[in-house]
PDB file of C-alpha atoms and ligand atoms in Angstrom:
ATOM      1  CA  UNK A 217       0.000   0.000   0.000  1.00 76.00           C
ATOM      2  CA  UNK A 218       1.315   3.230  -0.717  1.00 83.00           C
ATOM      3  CA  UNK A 219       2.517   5.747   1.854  1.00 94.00           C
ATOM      4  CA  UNK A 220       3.018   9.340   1.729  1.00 96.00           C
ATOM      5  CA  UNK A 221       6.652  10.750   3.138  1.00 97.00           C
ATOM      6  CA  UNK A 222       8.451  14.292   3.204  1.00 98.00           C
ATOM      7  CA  UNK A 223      11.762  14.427   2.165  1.00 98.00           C
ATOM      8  CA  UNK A 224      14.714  17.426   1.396  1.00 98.00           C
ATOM      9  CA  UNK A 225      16.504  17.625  -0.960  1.00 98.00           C
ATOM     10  CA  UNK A 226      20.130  19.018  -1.944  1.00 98.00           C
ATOM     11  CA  UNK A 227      20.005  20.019  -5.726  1.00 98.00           C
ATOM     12  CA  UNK A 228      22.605  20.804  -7.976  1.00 98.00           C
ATOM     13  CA  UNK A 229      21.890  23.729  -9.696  1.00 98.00           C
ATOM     14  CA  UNK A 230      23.783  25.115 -12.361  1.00 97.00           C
ATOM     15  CA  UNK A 231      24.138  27.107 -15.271  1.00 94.00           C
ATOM     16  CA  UNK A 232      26.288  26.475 -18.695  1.00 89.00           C
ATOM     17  CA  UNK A 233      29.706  28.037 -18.205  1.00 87.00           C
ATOM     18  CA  UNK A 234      28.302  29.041 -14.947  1.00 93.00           C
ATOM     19  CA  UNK A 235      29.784  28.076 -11.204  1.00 95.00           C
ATOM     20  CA  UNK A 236      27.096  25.476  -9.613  1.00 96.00           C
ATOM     21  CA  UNK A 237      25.882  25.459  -6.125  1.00 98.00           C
ATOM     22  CA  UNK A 238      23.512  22.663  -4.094  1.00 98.00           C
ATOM     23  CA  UNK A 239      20.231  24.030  -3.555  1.00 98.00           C
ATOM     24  CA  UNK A 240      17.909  23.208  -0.712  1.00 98.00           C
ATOM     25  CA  UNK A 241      14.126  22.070  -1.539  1.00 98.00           C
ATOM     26  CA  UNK A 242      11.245  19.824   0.166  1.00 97.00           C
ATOM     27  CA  UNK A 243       9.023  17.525  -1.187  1.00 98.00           C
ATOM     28  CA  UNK A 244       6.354  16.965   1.209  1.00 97.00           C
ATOM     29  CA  UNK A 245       3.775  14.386   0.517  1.00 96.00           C
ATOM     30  CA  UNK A 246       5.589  12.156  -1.964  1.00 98.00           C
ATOM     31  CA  UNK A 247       3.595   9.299  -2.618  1.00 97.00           C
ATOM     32  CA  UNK A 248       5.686   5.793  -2.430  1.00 97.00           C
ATOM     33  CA  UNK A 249       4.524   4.679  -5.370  1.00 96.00           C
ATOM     34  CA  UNK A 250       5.640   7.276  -7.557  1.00 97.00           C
ATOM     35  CA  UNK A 251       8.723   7.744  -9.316  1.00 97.00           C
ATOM     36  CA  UNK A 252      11.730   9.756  -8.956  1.00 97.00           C
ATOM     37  CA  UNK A 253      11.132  12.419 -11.794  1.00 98.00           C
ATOM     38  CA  UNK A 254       7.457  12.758 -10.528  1.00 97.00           C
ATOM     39  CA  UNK A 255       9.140  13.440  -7.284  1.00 98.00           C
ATOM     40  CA  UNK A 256      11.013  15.811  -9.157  1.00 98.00           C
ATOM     41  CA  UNK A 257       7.431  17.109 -10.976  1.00 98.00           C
ATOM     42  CA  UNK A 258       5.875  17.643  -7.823  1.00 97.00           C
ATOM     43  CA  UNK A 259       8.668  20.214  -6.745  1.00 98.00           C
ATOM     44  CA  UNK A 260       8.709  21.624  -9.729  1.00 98.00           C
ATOM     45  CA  UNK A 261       5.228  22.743  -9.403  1.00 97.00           C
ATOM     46  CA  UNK A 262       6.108  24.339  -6.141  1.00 97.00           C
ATOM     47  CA  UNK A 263       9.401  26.364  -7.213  1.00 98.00           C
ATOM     48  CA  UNK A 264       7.182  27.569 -10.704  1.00 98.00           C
ATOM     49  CA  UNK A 265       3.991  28.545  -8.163  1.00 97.00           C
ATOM     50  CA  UNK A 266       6.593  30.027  -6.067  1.00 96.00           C
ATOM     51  CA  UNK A 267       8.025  32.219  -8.988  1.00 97.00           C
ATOM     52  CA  UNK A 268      10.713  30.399  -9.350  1.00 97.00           C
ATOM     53  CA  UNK A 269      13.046  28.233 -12.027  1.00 97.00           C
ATOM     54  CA  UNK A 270      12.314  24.663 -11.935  1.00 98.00           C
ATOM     55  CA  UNK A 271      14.877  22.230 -11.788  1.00 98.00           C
ATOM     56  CA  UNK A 272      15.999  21.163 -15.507  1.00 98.00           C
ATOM     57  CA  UNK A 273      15.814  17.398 -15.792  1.00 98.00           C
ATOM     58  CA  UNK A 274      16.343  15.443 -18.930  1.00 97.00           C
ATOM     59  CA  UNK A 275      13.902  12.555 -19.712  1.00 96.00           C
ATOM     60  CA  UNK A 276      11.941  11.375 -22.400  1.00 95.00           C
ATOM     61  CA  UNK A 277      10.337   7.253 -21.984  1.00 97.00           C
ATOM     62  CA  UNK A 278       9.948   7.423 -18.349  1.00 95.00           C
ATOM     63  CA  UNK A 279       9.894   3.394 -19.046  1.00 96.00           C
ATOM     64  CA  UNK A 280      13.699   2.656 -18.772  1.00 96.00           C
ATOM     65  CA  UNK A 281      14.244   2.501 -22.055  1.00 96.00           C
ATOM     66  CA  UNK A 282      15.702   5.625 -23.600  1.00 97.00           C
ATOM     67  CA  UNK A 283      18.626   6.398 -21.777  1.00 96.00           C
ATOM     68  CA  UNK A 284      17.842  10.114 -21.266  1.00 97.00           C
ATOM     69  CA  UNK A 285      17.157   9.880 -17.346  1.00 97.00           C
ATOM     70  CA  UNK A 286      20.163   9.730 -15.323  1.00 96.00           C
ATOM     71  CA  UNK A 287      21.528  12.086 -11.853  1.00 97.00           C
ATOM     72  CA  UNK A 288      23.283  11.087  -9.303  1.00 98.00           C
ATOM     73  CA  UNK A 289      21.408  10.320  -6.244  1.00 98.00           C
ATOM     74  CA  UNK A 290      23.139  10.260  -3.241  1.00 97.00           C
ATOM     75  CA  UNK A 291      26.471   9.761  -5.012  1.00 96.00           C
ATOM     76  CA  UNK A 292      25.393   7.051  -6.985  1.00 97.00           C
ATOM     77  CA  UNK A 293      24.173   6.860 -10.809  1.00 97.00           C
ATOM     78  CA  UNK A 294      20.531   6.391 -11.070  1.00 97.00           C
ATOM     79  CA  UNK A 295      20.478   5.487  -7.540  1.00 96.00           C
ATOM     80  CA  UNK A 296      21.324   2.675  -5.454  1.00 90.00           C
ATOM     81  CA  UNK A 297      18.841   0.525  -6.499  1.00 92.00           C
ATOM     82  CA  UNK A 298      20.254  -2.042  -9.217  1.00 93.00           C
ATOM     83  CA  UNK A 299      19.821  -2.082 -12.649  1.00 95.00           C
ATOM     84  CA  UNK A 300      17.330   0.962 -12.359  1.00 97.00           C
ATOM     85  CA  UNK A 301      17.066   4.164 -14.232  1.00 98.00           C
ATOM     86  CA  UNK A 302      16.400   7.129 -12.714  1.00 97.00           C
ATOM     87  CA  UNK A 303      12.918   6.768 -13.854  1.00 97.00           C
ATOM     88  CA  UNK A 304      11.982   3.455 -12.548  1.00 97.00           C
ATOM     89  CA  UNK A 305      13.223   4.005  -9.299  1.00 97.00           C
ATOM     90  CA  UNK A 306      10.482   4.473  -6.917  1.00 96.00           C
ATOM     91  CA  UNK A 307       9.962   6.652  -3.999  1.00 97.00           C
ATOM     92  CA  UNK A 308       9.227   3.473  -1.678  1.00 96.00           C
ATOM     93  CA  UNK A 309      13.079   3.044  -1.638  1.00 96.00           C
ATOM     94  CA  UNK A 310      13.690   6.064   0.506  1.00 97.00           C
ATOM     95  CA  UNK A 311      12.857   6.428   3.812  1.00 96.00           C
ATOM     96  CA  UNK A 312      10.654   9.424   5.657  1.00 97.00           C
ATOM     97  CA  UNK A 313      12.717  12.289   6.307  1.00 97.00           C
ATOM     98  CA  UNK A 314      15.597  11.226   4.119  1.00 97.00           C
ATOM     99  CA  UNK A 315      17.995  13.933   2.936  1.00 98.00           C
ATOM    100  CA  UNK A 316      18.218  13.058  -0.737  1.00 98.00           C
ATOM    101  CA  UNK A 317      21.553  15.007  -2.416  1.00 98.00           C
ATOM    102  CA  UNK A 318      21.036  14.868  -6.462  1.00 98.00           C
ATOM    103  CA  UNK A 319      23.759  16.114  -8.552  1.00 98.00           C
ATOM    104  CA  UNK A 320      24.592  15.383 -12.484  1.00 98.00           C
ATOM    105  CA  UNK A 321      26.669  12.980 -13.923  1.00 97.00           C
ATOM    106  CA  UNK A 322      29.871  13.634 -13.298  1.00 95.00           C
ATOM    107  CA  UNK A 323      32.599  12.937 -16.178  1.00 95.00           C
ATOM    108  CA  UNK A 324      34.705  15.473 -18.030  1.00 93.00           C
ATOM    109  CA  UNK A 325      33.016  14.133 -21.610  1.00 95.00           C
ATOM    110  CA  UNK A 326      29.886  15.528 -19.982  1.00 96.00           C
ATOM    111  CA  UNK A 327      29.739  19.042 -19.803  1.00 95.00           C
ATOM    112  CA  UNK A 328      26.832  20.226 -17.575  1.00 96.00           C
ATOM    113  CA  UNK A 329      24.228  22.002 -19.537  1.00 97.00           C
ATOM    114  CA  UNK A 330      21.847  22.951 -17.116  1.00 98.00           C
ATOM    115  CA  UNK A 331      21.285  21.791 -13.478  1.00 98.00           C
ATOM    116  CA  UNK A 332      20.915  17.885 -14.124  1.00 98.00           C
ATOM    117  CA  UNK A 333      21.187  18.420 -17.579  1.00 98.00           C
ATOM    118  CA  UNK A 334      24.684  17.362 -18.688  1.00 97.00           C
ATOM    119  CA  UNK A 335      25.722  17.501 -22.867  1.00 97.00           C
ATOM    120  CA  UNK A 336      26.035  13.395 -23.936  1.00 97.00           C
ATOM    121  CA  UNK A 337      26.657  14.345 -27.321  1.00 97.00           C
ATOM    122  CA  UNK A 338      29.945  12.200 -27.297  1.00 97.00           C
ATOM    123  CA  UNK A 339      28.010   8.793 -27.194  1.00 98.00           C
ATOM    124  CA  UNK A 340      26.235  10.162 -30.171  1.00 97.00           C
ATOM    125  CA  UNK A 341      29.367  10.949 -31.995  1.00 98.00           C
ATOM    126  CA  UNK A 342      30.770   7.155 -31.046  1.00 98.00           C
ATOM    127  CA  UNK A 343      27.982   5.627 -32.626  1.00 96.00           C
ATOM    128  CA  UNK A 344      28.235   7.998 -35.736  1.00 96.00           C
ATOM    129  CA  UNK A 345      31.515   6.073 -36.619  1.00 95.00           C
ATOM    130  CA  UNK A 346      29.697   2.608 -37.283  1.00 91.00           C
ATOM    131  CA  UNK A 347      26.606   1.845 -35.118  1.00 89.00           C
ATOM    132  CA  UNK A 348      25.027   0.545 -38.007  1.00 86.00           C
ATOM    133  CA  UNK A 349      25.075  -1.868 -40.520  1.00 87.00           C
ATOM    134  CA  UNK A 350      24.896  -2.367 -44.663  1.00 81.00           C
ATOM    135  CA  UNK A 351      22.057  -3.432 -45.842  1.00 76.00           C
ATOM    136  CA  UNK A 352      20.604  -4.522 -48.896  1.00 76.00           C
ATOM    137  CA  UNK A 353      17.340  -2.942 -50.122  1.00 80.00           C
ATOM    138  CA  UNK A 354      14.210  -5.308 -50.996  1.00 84.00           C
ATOM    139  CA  UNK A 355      12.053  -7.896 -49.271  1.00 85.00           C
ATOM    140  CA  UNK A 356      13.903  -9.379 -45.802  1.00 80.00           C
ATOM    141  CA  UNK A 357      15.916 -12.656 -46.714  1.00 78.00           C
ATOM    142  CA  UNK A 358      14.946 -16.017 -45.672  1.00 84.00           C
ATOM    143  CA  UNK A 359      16.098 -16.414 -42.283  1.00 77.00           C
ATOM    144  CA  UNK A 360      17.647 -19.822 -42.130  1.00 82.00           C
ATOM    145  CA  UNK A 361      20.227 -18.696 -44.826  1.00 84.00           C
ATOM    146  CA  UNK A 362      22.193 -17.052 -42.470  1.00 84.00           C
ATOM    147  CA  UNK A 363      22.549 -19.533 -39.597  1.00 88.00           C
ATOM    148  CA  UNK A 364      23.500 -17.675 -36.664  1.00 91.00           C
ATOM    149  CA  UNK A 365      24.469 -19.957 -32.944  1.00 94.00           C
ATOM    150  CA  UNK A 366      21.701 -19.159 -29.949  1.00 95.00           C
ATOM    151  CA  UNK A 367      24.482 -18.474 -27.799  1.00 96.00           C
ATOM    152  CA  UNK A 368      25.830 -16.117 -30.164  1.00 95.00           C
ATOM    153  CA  UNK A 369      22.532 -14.086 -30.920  1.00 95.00           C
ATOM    154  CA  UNK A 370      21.873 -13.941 -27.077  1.00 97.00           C
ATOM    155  CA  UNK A 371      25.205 -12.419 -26.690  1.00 97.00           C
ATOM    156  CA  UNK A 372      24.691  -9.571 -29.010  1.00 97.00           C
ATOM    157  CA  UNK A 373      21.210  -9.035 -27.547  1.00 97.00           C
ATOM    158  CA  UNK A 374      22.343  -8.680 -23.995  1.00 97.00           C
ATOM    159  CA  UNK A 375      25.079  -5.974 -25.511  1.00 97.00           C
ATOM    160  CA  UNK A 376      22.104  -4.712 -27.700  1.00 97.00           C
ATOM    161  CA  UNK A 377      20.287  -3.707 -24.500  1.00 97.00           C
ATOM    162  CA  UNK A 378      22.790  -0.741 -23.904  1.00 98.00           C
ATOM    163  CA  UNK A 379      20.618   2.324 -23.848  1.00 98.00           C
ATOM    164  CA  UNK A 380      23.412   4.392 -23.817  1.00 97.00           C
ATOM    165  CA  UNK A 381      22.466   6.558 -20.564  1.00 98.00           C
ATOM    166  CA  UNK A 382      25.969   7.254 -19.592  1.00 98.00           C
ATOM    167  CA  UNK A 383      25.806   6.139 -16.183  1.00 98.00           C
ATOM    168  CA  UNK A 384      28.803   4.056 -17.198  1.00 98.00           C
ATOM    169  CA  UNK A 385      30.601   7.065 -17.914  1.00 98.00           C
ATOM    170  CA  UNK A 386      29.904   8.628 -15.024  1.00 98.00           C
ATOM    171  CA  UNK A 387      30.113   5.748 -12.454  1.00 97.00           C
ATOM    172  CA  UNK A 388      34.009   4.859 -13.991  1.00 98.00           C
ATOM    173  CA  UNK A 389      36.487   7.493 -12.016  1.00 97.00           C
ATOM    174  CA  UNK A 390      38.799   7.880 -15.480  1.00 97.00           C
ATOM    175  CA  UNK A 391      35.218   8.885 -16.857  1.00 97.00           C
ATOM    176  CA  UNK A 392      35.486   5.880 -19.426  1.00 98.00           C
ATOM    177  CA  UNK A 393      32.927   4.943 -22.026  1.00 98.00           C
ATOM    178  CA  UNK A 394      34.753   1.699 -22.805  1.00 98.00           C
ATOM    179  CA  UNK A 395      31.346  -0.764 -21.734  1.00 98.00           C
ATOM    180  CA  UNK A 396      29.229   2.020 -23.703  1.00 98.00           C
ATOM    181  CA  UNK A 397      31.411   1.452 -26.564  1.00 98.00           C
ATOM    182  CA  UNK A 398      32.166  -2.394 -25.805  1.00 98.00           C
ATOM    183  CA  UNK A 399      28.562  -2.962 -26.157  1.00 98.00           C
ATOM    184  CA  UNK A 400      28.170  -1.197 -29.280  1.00 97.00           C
ATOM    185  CA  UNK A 401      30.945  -2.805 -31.015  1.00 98.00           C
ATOM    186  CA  UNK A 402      29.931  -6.051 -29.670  1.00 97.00           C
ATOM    187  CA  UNK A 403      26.502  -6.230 -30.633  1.00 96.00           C
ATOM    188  CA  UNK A 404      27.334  -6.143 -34.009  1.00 96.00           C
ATOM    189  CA  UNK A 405      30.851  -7.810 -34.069  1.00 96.00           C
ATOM    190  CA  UNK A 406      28.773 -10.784 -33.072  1.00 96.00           C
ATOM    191  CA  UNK A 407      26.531 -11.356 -36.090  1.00 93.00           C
ATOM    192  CA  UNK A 408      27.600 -11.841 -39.299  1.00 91.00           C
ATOM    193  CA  UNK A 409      25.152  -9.076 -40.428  1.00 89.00           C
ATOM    194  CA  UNK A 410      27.912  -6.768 -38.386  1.00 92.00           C
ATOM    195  CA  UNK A 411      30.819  -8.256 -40.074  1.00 92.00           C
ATOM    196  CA  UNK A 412      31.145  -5.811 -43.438  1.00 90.00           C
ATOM    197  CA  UNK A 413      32.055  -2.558 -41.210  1.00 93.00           C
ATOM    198  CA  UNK A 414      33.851  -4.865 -38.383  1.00 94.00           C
ATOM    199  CA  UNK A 415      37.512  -3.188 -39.033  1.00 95.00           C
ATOM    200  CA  UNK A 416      36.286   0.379 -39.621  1.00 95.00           C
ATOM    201  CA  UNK A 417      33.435   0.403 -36.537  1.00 97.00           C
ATOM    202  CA  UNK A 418      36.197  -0.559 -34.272  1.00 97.00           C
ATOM    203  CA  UNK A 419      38.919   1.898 -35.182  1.00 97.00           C
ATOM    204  CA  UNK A 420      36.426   4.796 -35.583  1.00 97.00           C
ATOM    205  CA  UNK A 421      34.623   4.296 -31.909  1.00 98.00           C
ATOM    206  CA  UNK A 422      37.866   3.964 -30.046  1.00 97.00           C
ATOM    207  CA  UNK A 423      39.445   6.996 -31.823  1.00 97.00           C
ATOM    208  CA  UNK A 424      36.390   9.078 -31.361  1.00 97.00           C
ATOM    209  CA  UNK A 425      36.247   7.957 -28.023  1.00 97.00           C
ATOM    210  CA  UNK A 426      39.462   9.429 -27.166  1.00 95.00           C
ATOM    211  CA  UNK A 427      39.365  12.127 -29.327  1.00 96.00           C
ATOM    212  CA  UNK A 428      36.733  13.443 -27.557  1.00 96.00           C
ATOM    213  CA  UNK A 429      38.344  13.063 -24.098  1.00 94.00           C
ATOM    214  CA  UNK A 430      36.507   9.692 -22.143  1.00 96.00           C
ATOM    215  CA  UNK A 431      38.920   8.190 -20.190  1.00 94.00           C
ATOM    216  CA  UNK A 432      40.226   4.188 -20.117  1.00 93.00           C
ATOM    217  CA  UNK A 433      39.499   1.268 -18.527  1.00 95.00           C
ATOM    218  CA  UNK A 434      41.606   0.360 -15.310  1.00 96.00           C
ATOM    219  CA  UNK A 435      39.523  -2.795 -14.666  1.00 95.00           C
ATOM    220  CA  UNK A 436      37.520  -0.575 -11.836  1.00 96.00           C
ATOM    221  CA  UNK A 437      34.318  -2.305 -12.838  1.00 96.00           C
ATOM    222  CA  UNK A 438      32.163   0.780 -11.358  1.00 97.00           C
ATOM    223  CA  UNK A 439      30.374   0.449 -14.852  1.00 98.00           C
ATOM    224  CA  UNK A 440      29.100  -2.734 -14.816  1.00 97.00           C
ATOM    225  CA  UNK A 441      27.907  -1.916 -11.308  1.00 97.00           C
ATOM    226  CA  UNK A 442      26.204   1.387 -12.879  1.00 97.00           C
ATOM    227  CA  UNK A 443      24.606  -0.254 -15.823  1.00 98.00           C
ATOM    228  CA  UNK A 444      20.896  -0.132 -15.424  1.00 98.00           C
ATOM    229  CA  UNK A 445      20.709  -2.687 -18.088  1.00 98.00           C
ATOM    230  CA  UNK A 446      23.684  -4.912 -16.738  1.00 97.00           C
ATOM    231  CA  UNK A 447      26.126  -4.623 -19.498  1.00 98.00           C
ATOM    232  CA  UNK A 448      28.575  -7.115 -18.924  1.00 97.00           C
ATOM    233  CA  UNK A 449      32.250  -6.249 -18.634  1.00 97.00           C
ATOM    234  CA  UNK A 450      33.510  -9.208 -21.059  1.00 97.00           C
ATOM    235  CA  UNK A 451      31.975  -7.081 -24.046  1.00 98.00           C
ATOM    236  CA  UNK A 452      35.083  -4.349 -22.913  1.00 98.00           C
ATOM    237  CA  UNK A 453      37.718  -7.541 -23.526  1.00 97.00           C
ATOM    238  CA  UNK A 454      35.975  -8.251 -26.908  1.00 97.00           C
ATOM    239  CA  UNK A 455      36.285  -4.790 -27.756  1.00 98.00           C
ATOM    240  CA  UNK A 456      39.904  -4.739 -26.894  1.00 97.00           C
ATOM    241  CA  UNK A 457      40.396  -7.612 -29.008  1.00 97.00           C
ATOM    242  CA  UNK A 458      38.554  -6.979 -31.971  1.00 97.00           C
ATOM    243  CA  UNK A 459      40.636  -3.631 -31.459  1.00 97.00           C
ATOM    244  CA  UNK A 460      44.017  -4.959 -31.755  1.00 97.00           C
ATOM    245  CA  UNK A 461      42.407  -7.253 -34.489  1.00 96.00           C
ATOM    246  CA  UNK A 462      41.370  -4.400 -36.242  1.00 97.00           C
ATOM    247  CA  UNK A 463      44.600  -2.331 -35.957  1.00 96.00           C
ATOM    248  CA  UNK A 464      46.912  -5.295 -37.105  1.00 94.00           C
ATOM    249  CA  UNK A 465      44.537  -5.422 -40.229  1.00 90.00           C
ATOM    250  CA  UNK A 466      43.861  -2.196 -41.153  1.00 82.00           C
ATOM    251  CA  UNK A 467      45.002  -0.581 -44.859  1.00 69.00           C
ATOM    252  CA  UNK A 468      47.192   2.545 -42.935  1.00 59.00           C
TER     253      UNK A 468
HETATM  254  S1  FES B1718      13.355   8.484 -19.278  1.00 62.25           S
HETATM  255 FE1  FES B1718      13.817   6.946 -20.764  1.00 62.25          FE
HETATM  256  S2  FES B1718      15.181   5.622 -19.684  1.00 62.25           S
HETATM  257 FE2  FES B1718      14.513   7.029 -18.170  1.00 62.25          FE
END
C-alpha cells in the first residue's frame, strides 16, 4: 500500500559556463509509489507557483528505455537501487525524512548544460563512426540462410540492451565509455550481419572515443555496477580484441 513521506533535498543547480551550487528544496507528501522524476514534478510545481526556475531534468520514456534519465542520487548513478534508471526508481526506496543530495553525472566528456542536464553528445558521436550496418534494399531474406548460434545471438542481444544513458561514464572514475562502446561494437561484431564494417566500426569508436576526451578502462568495474541494463564487462575484452584485431589489419 502506498505511503506518503516528506523528504529534502540538496540540488545541484547550475548554469552552462556558470559556477554550480547545491540548492535546498522539500518535497512533502511524496507518494511511495511514484517515481523519482514525478518526485522531481511535484517540486517543480512548487518552485514555478513560487516564482521560481524549476529544476531542468532530462527525460523522455519514463519506461527505462531511452537512456535520457540519469543524476546522481546520493552519489550514486541512477540510484542505489540495481539495474534501475532514474525513472523506474520508486519513492518506496527512501525512507521518511531522508535527505536526498542529487547532482549530475559527473565525467569530463559531460559538460553540464543545465542543473541535471549534462551535454552526452559524445556517445552520439561514437555511434556515428559505425553503429550501423549495410544493408541490402528489398524484401527481408529467408532467415535460415544465415545460420546464426543461440548463444551467439543472445550475446549480441544482452550488448544490444545498452541504452546508452551514460551512467557508465559517469560511475568509472577515469570517466570511461569503454562498456558504452564495448557494447556497441559487440553487438554487431557478433553477427555476421555486423561483419562488413567490423575493421572500420572498431577503429572509428575507439578513436572518437578518445578524441573526444573519455577516459580508459583500469579494470575498476564501477560500470558494470552502474549499468541499469547490466552490461557485462567481457563485451570491454571483446572490444579490446577486436581492437588490436582491427589495428593489425587495417590498410594505414
Ligand atoms: S526516461 Fe527513458 S530511460 Fe529514463
Amino acid at each position: 500500500m502506498s505511503e506518503k513521506i516528506n523528504l529534502k533535498l540538496k540540488v545541484w543547480r547550475q548554469n552552462r559556463g556558470e559556477a554550480g551550487r547545491f540548492e535546498d528544496y522539500e518535497a512533502n507528501g511524496i507518494d511511495t509509489d511514484a517515481s523519482f522524476l514525478e518526485m522531481l514534478d511535484v517540486v517543480n510545481e512548487e518552485i514555478t507557483l513560487g516564482g521560481g526556475e524549476p529544476i531542468a531534468f532530462e527525460h523522455d520514456c519514463r519506461e527505462g528505455i531511452c537512456g535520457c534519465c540519469g543524476s546522481l542520487v546520493n552519489g550514486k548513478t541512477h540510484g542505489s537501487h540495481e539495474r534501475t534508471t532514474l525513472c523506474q526508481l520508486h519513492m518506496r526506496h527512501f525512507k521518511d525524512g531522508e535527505t536526498v543530495v542529487i547532482e549530475p553525472f559527473r565525467a569530463t566528456a559531460f559538460p553540464v548544460i543545465k542543473d541535471l542536464i549534462v551535454d552526452r553528445s559524445g556517445l552520439d558521436q561514437i555511434i556515428a563512426e559505425g553503429g550501423y550496418v549495410s544493408v541490402k534494399t528489398g524484401n527481408a531474406p529467408e532467415a535460415s540462410t544465415t545460420p546464426i548460434k543461440k548463444e551467439m545471438a543472445e550475446a549480441s542481444m544482452d550488448a544490444a540492451q545498452c541504452i546508452g544513458c551514460g551512467a557508465c561514464v559517469a560511475a568509472c572514475p577515469n570517466g570511461a565509455a569503454m562498456l558504452f562502446t564495448a557494447a556497441k561494437v559487440s553487438q554487431y561484431a557478433l553477427l555476421p550481419q555486423g561483419h562488413p564494417e567490423r575493421t572500420q566500426r572498431v577503429l572509428g569508436m575507439v578513436n572518437k572515443m578518445d578524441e573526444l576526451g573519455f577516459g580508459n578502462c583500469s579494470n575498476e568495474y564501477e560500470c558494470a555496477v552502474a549499468c541499469p541494463k547490466g552490461i557485462d564487462v567481457k563485451n570491454i575484452a571483446r572490444l579490446n580484441r577486436e581492437f588490436v584485431k582491427a589495428s593489425l589489419t587495417s590498410e594505414k
